[in-house]
PDB file of C-alpha atoms and ligand atoms in Angstrom:
ATOM      1  CA  MET A  11      -7.313  13.259   9.583  1.00  0.00           C
ATOM      2  CA  LEU A  12      -7.241  11.461   6.262  1.00  0.00           C
ATOM      3  CA  ASN A  13      -6.520   7.807   6.209  1.00  0.00           C
ATOM      4  CA  VAL A  14      -4.289   6.550   3.657  1.00  0.00           C
ATOM      5  CA  ALA A  15      -4.021   2.798   2.790  1.00  0.00           C
ATOM      6  CA  LEU A  16       0.047   2.117   1.457  1.00  0.00           C
ATOM      7  CA  PRO A  17       0.628  -1.085  -0.313  1.00  0.00           C
ATOM      8  CA  LYS A  18       3.345  -3.145   1.917  1.00  0.00           C
ATOM      9  CA  GLY A  19       6.318  -4.275  -0.068  1.00  0.00           C
ATOM     10  CA  ARG A  20       7.990  -3.230  -3.345  1.00  0.00           C
ATOM     11  CA  LEU A  21       6.187  -0.295  -4.307  1.00  0.00           C
ATOM     12  CA  GLY A  22       5.373   0.902  -0.881  1.00  0.00           C
ATOM     13  CA  GLU A  23       8.089   3.421  -0.012  1.00  0.00           C
ATOM     14  CA  ASN A  24       7.907   4.742  -3.578  1.00  0.00           C
ATOM     15  CA  VAL A  25       4.419   5.418  -2.967  1.00  0.00           C
ATOM     16  CA  TYR A  26       4.755   7.182   0.420  1.00  0.00           C
ATOM     17  CA  ARG A  27       7.266   9.155  -1.050  1.00  0.00           C
ATOM     18  CA  LEU A  28       4.835  10.826  -3.626  1.00  0.00           C
ATOM     19  CA  PHE A  29       2.541  11.466  -0.786  1.00  0.00           C
ATOM     20  CA  GLU A  30       5.451  12.829   1.361  1.00  0.00           C
ATOM     21  CA  ALA A  31       6.302  15.360  -1.544  1.00  0.00           C
ATOM     22  CA  ALA A  32       2.290  16.138  -1.787  1.00  0.00           C
ATOM     23  CA  GLY A  33       2.338  17.501   1.646  1.00  0.00           C
ATOM     24  CA  PHE A  34       1.196  14.810   3.971  1.00  0.00           C
ATOM     25  CA  PRO A  35       4.927  13.818   5.497  1.00  0.00           C
ATOM     26  CA  CYS A  36       4.950  11.230   8.498  1.00  0.00           C
ATOM     27  CA  PRO A  37       8.800  10.433   8.610  1.00  0.00           C
ATOM     28  CA  SER A  38       8.122   7.557  11.657  1.00  0.00           C
ATOM     29  CA  LEU A  39       6.706   5.435   8.885  1.00  0.00           C
ATOM     30  CA  LEU A  40      10.478   4.950   7.280  1.00  0.00           C
ATOM     31  CA  ASP A  41      11.896   4.103  10.781  1.00  0.00           C
ATOM     32  CA  GLY A  42      12.441   0.369  10.012  1.00  0.00           C
ATOM     33  CA  SER A  43       9.801  -1.022  12.482  1.00  0.00           C
ATOM     34  CA  ARG A  44       7.287  -3.519  12.207  1.00  0.00           C
ATOM     35  CA  LYS A  45       4.461  -1.080  13.212  1.00  0.00           C
ATOM     36  CA  LEU A  46       1.718  -0.969  10.372  1.00  0.00           C
ATOM     37  CA  ILE A  47      -0.364   2.334  11.429  1.00  0.00           C
ATOM     38  CA  PHE A  48       1.779   5.774  11.655  1.00  0.00           C
ATOM     39  CA  GLU A  49       0.049   9.358  12.268  1.00  0.00           C
ATOM     40  CA  ASN A  50       1.192  12.725  12.069  1.00  0.00           C
ATOM     41  CA  GLU A  51      -0.988  14.958  13.633  1.00  0.00           C
ATOM     42  CA  GLU A  52       0.329  17.903  12.594  1.00  0.00           C
ATOM     43  CA  ALA A  53      -0.111  17.178   8.833  1.00  0.00           C
ATOM     44  CA  GLN A  54      -3.427  15.912   9.668  1.00  0.00           C
ATOM     45  CA  VAL A  55      -2.848  12.345   8.221  1.00  0.00           C
ATOM     46  CA  ARG A  56      -3.017   8.560   8.980  1.00  0.00           C
ATOM     47  CA  TYR A  57      -1.096   5.979   7.220  1.00  0.00           C
ATOM     48  CA  PHE A  58      -1.104   2.257   7.494  1.00  0.00           C
ATOM     49  CA  TRP A  59       0.240  -0.445   5.591  1.00  0.00           C
ATOM     50  CA  ALA A  60      -1.797  -3.345   3.898  1.00  0.00           C
ATOM     51  CA  LYS A  61      -1.286  -5.969   1.562  1.00  0.00           C
ATOM     52  CA  PRO A  62      -1.614  -4.643  -2.095  1.00  0.00           C
ATOM     53  CA  SER A  63      -4.181  -6.905  -3.110  1.00  0.00           C
ATOM     54  CA  ASP A  64      -6.685  -5.596   0.449  1.00  0.00           C
ATOM     55  CA  VAL A  65      -5.698  -1.977  -0.502  1.00  0.00           C
ATOM     56  CA  ALA A  66      -9.052  -1.569  -2.570  1.00  0.00           C
ATOM     57  CA  ILE A  67     -11.305  -3.248   0.087  1.00  0.00           C
ATOM     58  CA  TYR A  68     -10.086  -0.584   2.632  1.00  0.00           C
ATOM     59  CA  VAL A  69     -10.697   2.293   0.223  1.00  0.00           C
ATOM     60  CA  GLU A  70     -14.197   0.959  -0.989  1.00  0.00           C
ATOM     61  CA  ARG A  71     -15.456   0.436   2.812  1.00  0.00           C
ATOM     62  CA  GLY A  72     -14.167   3.984   3.852  1.00  0.00           C
ATOM     63  CA  ALA A  73     -11.462   2.216   6.605  1.00  0.00           C
ATOM     64  CA  ALA A  74      -8.980   4.285   4.219  1.00  0.00           C
ATOM     65  CA  ASP A  75      -9.922   7.221   2.051  1.00  0.00           C
ATOM     66  CA  ILE A  76      -7.839   6.908  -0.120  1.00  0.00           C
ATOM     67  CA  GLY A  77      -4.802   4.726  -0.999  1.00  0.00           C
ATOM     68  CA  VAL A  78      -2.729   3.047  -3.739  1.00  0.00           C
ATOM     69  CA  ALA A  79      -3.436  -0.452  -6.013  1.00  0.00           C
ATOM     70  CA  GLY A  80      -2.611  -1.845  -8.824  1.00  0.00           C
ATOM     71  CA  LYS A  81      -4.715  -1.724 -11.900  1.00  0.00           C
ATOM     72  CA  ASP A  82      -4.535  -5.575 -12.044  1.00  0.00           C
ATOM     73  CA  ILE A  83      -6.547  -5.629  -8.752  1.00  0.00           C
ATOM     74  CA  LEU A  84      -9.312  -2.797  -9.894  1.00  0.00           C
ATOM     75  CA  LEU A  85      -9.910  -4.813 -13.012  1.00  0.00           C
ATOM     76  CA  GLU A  86     -10.154  -8.712 -11.048  1.00  0.00           C
ATOM     77  CA  TYR A  87     -12.657  -7.050  -8.135  1.00  0.00           C
ATOM     78  CA  GLU A  88     -14.226  -3.938  -9.596  1.00  0.00           C
ATOM     79  CA  PRO A  89     -14.582  -2.049  -6.307  1.00  0.00           C
ATOM     80  CA  ASP A  90     -16.685   0.638  -5.882  1.00  0.00           C
ATOM     81  CA  VAL A  91     -13.901   3.183  -5.350  1.00  0.00           C
ATOM     82  CA  TYR A  92     -12.934   6.181  -7.917  1.00  0.00           C
ATOM     83  CA  GLU A  93      -9.667   5.543  -9.505  1.00  0.00           C
ATOM     84  CA  LEU A  94      -8.106   9.253  -9.493  1.00  0.00           C
ATOM     85  CA  LEU A  95      -4.751   8.835 -10.951  1.00  0.00           C
ATOM     86  CA  ASP A  96      -2.138   6.931 -12.921  1.00  0.00           C
ATOM     87  CA  LEU A  97       1.054   7.095 -10.709  1.00  0.00           C
ATOM     88  CA  GLN A  98       3.071   5.699 -13.409  1.00  0.00           C
ATOM     89  CA  MET A  99       4.730   3.486 -11.485  1.00  0.00           C
ATOM     90  CA  GLY A 100       4.866  -0.699 -10.840  1.00  0.00           C
ATOM     91  CA  LYS A 101       4.494  -0.773 -14.623  1.00  0.00           C
ATOM     92  CA  CYS A 102       4.082  -4.241 -15.655  1.00  0.00           C
ATOM     93  CA  ARG A 103       1.117  -6.309 -17.968  1.00  0.00           C
ATOM     94  CA  MET A 104      -0.939  -8.988 -17.534  1.00  0.00           C
ATOM     95  CA  ALA A 105      -0.196 -11.615 -20.100  1.00  0.00           C
ATOM     96  CA  VAL A 106      -0.755 -14.870 -21.588  1.00  0.00           C
ATOM     97  CA  ALA A 107       2.216 -17.641 -21.143  1.00  0.00           C
ATOM     98  CA  ALA A 108       2.830 -20.934 -21.868  1.00  0.00           C
ATOM     99  CA  PRO A 109       5.531 -23.494 -22.153  1.00  0.00           C
ATOM    100  CA  LYS A 110       8.262 -22.402 -25.109  1.00  0.00           C
ATOM    101  CA  ASP A 111       6.843 -25.081 -27.742  1.00  0.00           C
ATOM    102  CA  TYR A 112       3.040 -24.766 -26.761  1.00  0.00           C
ATOM    103  CA  GLN A 113       0.676 -24.963 -29.526  1.00  0.00           C
ATOM    104  CA  ASP A 114      -3.102 -24.244 -29.165  1.00  0.00           C
ATOM    105  CA  ASP A 115      -5.598 -26.745 -30.215  1.00  0.00           C
ATOM    106  CA  SER A 116      -9.091 -24.902 -30.778  1.00  0.00           C
ATOM    107  CA  ARG A 117     -10.993 -28.273 -30.651  1.00  0.00           C
ATOM    108  CA  TYR A 118     -10.087 -28.673 -26.681  1.00  0.00           C
ATOM    109  CA  THR A 119     -11.444 -26.408 -23.946  1.00  0.00           C
ATOM    110  CA  LEU A 120      -8.182 -24.422 -22.854  1.00  0.00           C
ATOM    111  CA  LYS A 121      -7.046 -24.824 -19.218  1.00  0.00           C
ATOM    112  CA  VAL A 122      -5.888 -21.569 -17.872  1.00  0.00           C
ATOM    113  CA  ALA A 123      -4.397 -21.423 -14.305  1.00  0.00           C
ATOM    114  CA  THR A 124      -4.294 -17.866 -12.720  1.00  0.00           C
ATOM    115  CA  LYS A 125      -4.889 -15.588  -9.780  1.00  0.00           C
ATOM    116  CA  PHE A 126      -7.067 -13.268 -11.912  1.00  0.00           C
ATOM    117  CA  SER A 127     -10.205 -15.245 -12.920  1.00  0.00           C
ATOM    118  CA  ARG A 128     -11.988 -12.536 -14.076  1.00  0.00           C
ATOM    119  CA  ILE A 129      -9.241 -10.972 -16.390  1.00  0.00           C
ATOM    120  CA  ALA A 130      -8.986 -14.313 -17.817  1.00  0.00           C
ATOM    121  CA  ARG A 131     -12.112 -14.898 -17.904  1.00  0.00           C
ATOM    122  CA  GLU A 132     -13.382 -11.680 -19.759  1.00  0.00           C
ATOM    123  CA  TYR A 133     -10.297 -11.924 -21.993  1.00  0.00           C
ATOM    124  CA  TYR A 134     -10.838 -14.994 -23.525  1.00  0.00           C
ATOM    125  CA  THR A 135     -14.639 -14.016 -23.950  1.00  0.00           C
ATOM    126  CA  SER A 136     -13.593 -11.199 -26.296  1.00  0.00           C
ATOM    127  CA  ILE A 137     -11.627 -13.711 -28.318  1.00  0.00           C
ATOM    128  CA  GLY A 138     -14.197 -16.516 -28.540  1.00  0.00           C
ATOM    129  CA  ARG A 139     -12.196 -19.553 -26.616  1.00  0.00           C
ATOM    130  CA  ASP A 140     -13.772 -21.894 -24.265  1.00  0.00           C
ATOM    131  CA  ILE A 141     -11.787 -22.349 -21.310  1.00  0.00           C
ATOM    132  CA  ASP A 142     -11.777 -24.251 -18.225  1.00  0.00           C
ATOM    133  CA  ILE A 143     -10.248 -21.799 -15.618  1.00  0.00           C
ATOM    134  CA  ILE A 144      -8.220 -23.122 -12.365  1.00  0.00           C
ATOM    135  CA  HIS A 145      -7.729 -20.812  -9.829  1.00  0.00           C
ATOM    136  CA  LEU A 146      -4.472 -20.675  -7.978  1.00  0.00           C
ATOM    137  CA  ASN A 147      -3.010 -18.215  -5.138  1.00  0.00           C
ATOM    138  CA  GLY A 148       0.381 -17.891  -6.245  1.00  0.00           C
ATOM    139  CA  SER A 149       3.471 -19.746  -7.779  1.00  0.00           C
ATOM    140  CA  ILE A 150       1.150 -20.151 -11.186  1.00  0.00           C
ATOM    141  CA  GLU A 151       4.093 -20.354 -13.272  1.00  0.00           C
ATOM    142  CA  ILE A 152       4.349 -23.870 -12.090  1.00  0.00           C
ATOM    143  CA  ALA A 153       1.012 -25.193 -13.100  1.00  0.00           C
ATOM    144  CA  PRO A 154       1.446 -25.492 -17.376  1.00  0.00           C
ATOM    145  CA  ILE A 155       5.279 -27.462 -16.169  1.00  0.00           C
ATOM    146  CA  LEU A 156       3.416 -29.894 -14.293  1.00  0.00           C
ATOM    147  CA  GLY A 157       0.431 -30.447 -16.675  1.00  0.00           C
ATOM    148  CA  LEU A 158      -2.285 -28.842 -14.144  1.00  0.00           C
ATOM    149  CA  SER A 159      -2.986 -26.242 -17.157  1.00  0.00           C
ATOM    150  CA  ASP A 160      -2.000 -25.133 -20.459  1.00  0.00           C
ATOM    151  CA  VAL A 161      -1.100 -21.749 -20.309  1.00  0.00           C
ATOM    152  CA  ILE A 162      -1.408 -18.877 -17.540  1.00  0.00           C
ATOM    153  CA  VAL A 163      -2.461 -15.445 -17.308  1.00  0.00           C
ATOM    154  CA  ASP A 164      -0.061 -13.489 -14.685  1.00  0.00           C
ATOM    155  CA  ILE A 165       1.652 -10.756 -14.313  1.00  0.00           C
ATOM    156  CA  VAL A 166       4.906 -10.025 -16.477  1.00  0.00           C
ATOM    157  CA  GLU A 167       6.999  -7.327 -15.021  1.00  0.00           C
ATOM    158  CA  THR A 168      10.789  -8.221 -16.473  1.00  0.00           C
ATOM    159  CA  GLY A 169       9.933 -11.700 -17.745  1.00  0.00           C
ATOM    160  CA  THR A 170      12.642 -13.380 -15.314  1.00  0.00           C
ATOM    161  CA  THR A 171      10.230 -15.686 -14.031  1.00  0.00           C
ATOM    162  CA  LEU A 172       8.887 -16.904 -17.034  1.00  0.00           C
ATOM    163  CA  LYS A 173      12.016 -17.120 -18.686  1.00  0.00           C
ATOM    164  CA  GLU A 174      13.724 -19.318 -15.585  1.00  0.00           C
ATOM    165  CA  ASN A 175      10.933 -21.400 -15.842  1.00  0.00           C
ATOM    166  CA  ASN A 176      10.846 -21.816 -19.619  1.00  0.00           C
ATOM    167  CA  LEU A 177       7.794 -20.254 -20.659  1.00  0.00           C
ATOM    168  CA  GLU A 178       7.155 -17.734 -23.059  1.00  0.00           C
ATOM    169  CA  VAL A 179       4.324 -14.624 -23.233  1.00  0.00           C
ATOM    170  CA  ILE A 180       2.166 -15.553 -26.504  1.00  0.00           C
ATOM    171  CA  GLU A 181      -0.565 -12.403 -25.650  1.00  0.00           C
ATOM    172  CA  THR A 182      -0.384  -9.628 -23.897  1.00  0.00           C
ATOM    173  CA  ILE A 183      -3.883  -8.645 -22.449  1.00  0.00           C
ATOM    174  CA  VAL A 184      -3.574  -5.396 -20.674  1.00  0.00           C
ATOM    175  CA  PRO A 185      -0.999  -2.766 -19.405  1.00  0.00           C
ATOM    176  CA  ILE A 186      -0.668  -2.665 -15.659  1.00  0.00           C
ATOM    177  CA  SER A 187       0.256   0.377 -13.302  1.00  0.00           C
ATOM    178  CA  ALA A 188      -0.222   1.734  -9.900  1.00  0.00           C
ATOM    179  CA  ARG A 189      -3.035   3.741  -9.370  1.00  0.00           C
ATOM    180  CA  LEU A 190      -4.642   6.476  -6.939  1.00  0.00           C
ATOM    181  CA  ILE A 191      -7.958   5.418  -5.627  1.00  0.00           C
ATOM    182  CA  ALA A 192     -10.547   6.962  -3.138  1.00  0.00           C
ATOM    183  CA  ASN A 193     -13.506   6.048  -1.345  1.00  0.00           C
ATOM    184  CA  LYS A 194     -16.413   7.915  -2.696  1.00  0.00           C
ATOM    185  CA  SER A 195     -17.925   9.379   0.165  1.00  0.00           C
ATOM    186  CA  SER A 196     -14.784  10.719   1.553  1.00  0.00           C
ATOM    187  CA  PHE A 197     -14.288  12.079  -1.939  1.00  0.00           C
ATOM    188  CA  LYS A 198     -17.037  14.227  -1.371  1.00  0.00           C
ATOM    189  CA  PHE A 199     -16.375  14.875   2.163  1.00  0.00           C
ATOM    190  CA  LYS A 200     -12.510  15.277   2.213  1.00  0.00           C
ATOM    191  CA  GLN A 201     -12.362  16.760  -0.943  1.00  0.00           C
ATOM    192  CA  ALA A 202      -9.927  19.748  -0.520  1.00  0.00           C
ATOM    193  CA  GLN A 203      -7.509  17.259   0.834  1.00  0.00           C
ATOM    194  CA  ILE A 204      -7.737  14.354  -1.904  1.00  0.00           C
ATOM    195  CA  GLU A 205      -7.958  17.371  -4.862  1.00  0.00           C
ATOM    196  CA  LYS A 206      -4.635  19.069  -3.326  1.00  0.00           C
ATOM    197  CA  ILE A 207      -3.081  15.165  -3.336  1.00  0.00           C
ATOM    198  CA  VAL A 208      -4.256  14.648  -6.979  1.00  0.00           C
ATOM    199  CA  ARG A 209      -2.948  18.079  -8.166  1.00  0.00           C
ATOM    200  CA  GLU A 210       0.326  17.694  -6.613  1.00  0.00           C
ATOM    201  CA  MET A 211       0.958  13.940  -7.613  1.00  0.00           C
ATOM    202  CA  SER A 212      -0.201  15.139 -11.025  1.00  0.00           C
ATOM    203  CA  LYS A 213       2.914  17.646 -11.599  1.00  0.00           C
TER     204      LYS A 213
HETATM  205  C1  PRP B 328       4.677 -11.695  -9.656  1.00  0.00           C
HETATM  206  C2  PRP B 328       3.728 -12.347 -10.535  1.00  0.00           C
HETATM  207  C3  PRP B 328       5.103 -13.221 -11.125  1.00  0.00           C
HETATM  208  C4  PRP B 328       6.352 -12.245 -11.226  1.00  0.00           C
HETATM  209  C5  PRP B 328       6.544 -11.534 -12.470  1.00  0.00           C
HETATM  210  O1  PRP B 328       4.283 -12.370  -8.907  1.00  0.00           O
HETATM  211  O2  PRP B 328       3.143 -13.486 -10.377  1.00  0.00           O
HETATM  212  O3  PRP B 328       5.525 -14.596 -10.584  1.00  0.00           O
HETATM  213  O4  PRP B 328       5.743 -11.438  -9.908  1.00  0.00           O
HETATM  214  O5  PRP B 328       7.794 -10.771 -12.446  1.00  0.00           O
HETATM  215  P1  PRP B 328       9.330 -11.058 -13.425  1.00  0.00           P
HETATM  216  O6  PRP B 328       8.317 -10.854 -14.571  1.00  0.00           O
HETATM  217  O7  PRP B 328       9.789  -9.689 -13.124  1.00  0.00           O
HETATM  218  O8  PRP B 328       9.865 -12.181 -13.031  1.00  0.00           O
HETATM  219  P2  PRP B 328       4.876 -11.636  -7.055  1.00  0.00           P
HETATM  220  O9  PRP B 328       6.241 -11.594  -7.060  1.00  0.00           O
HETATM  221  O10 PRP B 328       3.938 -10.784  -7.212  1.00  0.00           O
HETATM  222  O11 PRP B 328       4.282 -12.622  -6.239  1.00  0.00           O
HETATM  223  P3  PRP B 328       2.832 -13.562  -6.034  1.00  0.00           P
HETATM  224  O12 PRP B 328       2.917 -14.882  -7.015  1.00  0.00           O
HETATM  225  O13 PRP B 328       2.524 -13.963  -4.696  1.00  0.00           O
HETATM  226  O14 PRP B 328       1.908 -12.753  -6.704  1.00  0.00           O
END
């Protein structure tokens, strides 16, 4: 049985469709129920819906053999997994954004609000800018509006959230997309199945 962690939410159904097309169907998964675990014995596969930011944890610890996680999560948490494939889905970017009239003043430590503390720290270290990280869990865009931070480091997809809150991108840090990841020992012991998936998904 191959255990697959799927990201619940926006990308979920499209990600499942890739596995289905790769020869691992499980039709009950799309029946609209609130169940989180689905199995197709015939295809020897078990799927479960995980919070997108948790997929890499299941895979790293072997509760899932493979899964799909955003590059943002892989960069932020550096889980000990194999990154097998860029699925070219869920494309967005990690960016620095600030209020429209914002001017950086390098005499002061920059206050940066973000969910992605490691990515932000590494980016500002690379450009030699002193910062103070304010770690938040969501709604990052309100931080500079309320004076909690000077800038934010966050995911930008369409740019609508920034625009509607009078913020703009100052710098793109890194492009992001969904990645197929595998547990390191599963990759050895379930190699045939995993390689089949990689082959089919690369077509
Ligand atoms: C992400 C991100 C932005 C928004 C960007 O949040 O944090 O708020 O999407 O998308 P846009 O550029 O298309 O407007 P998400 O909806 O994933 O929720 P979260 O804040 O709980 O992470």
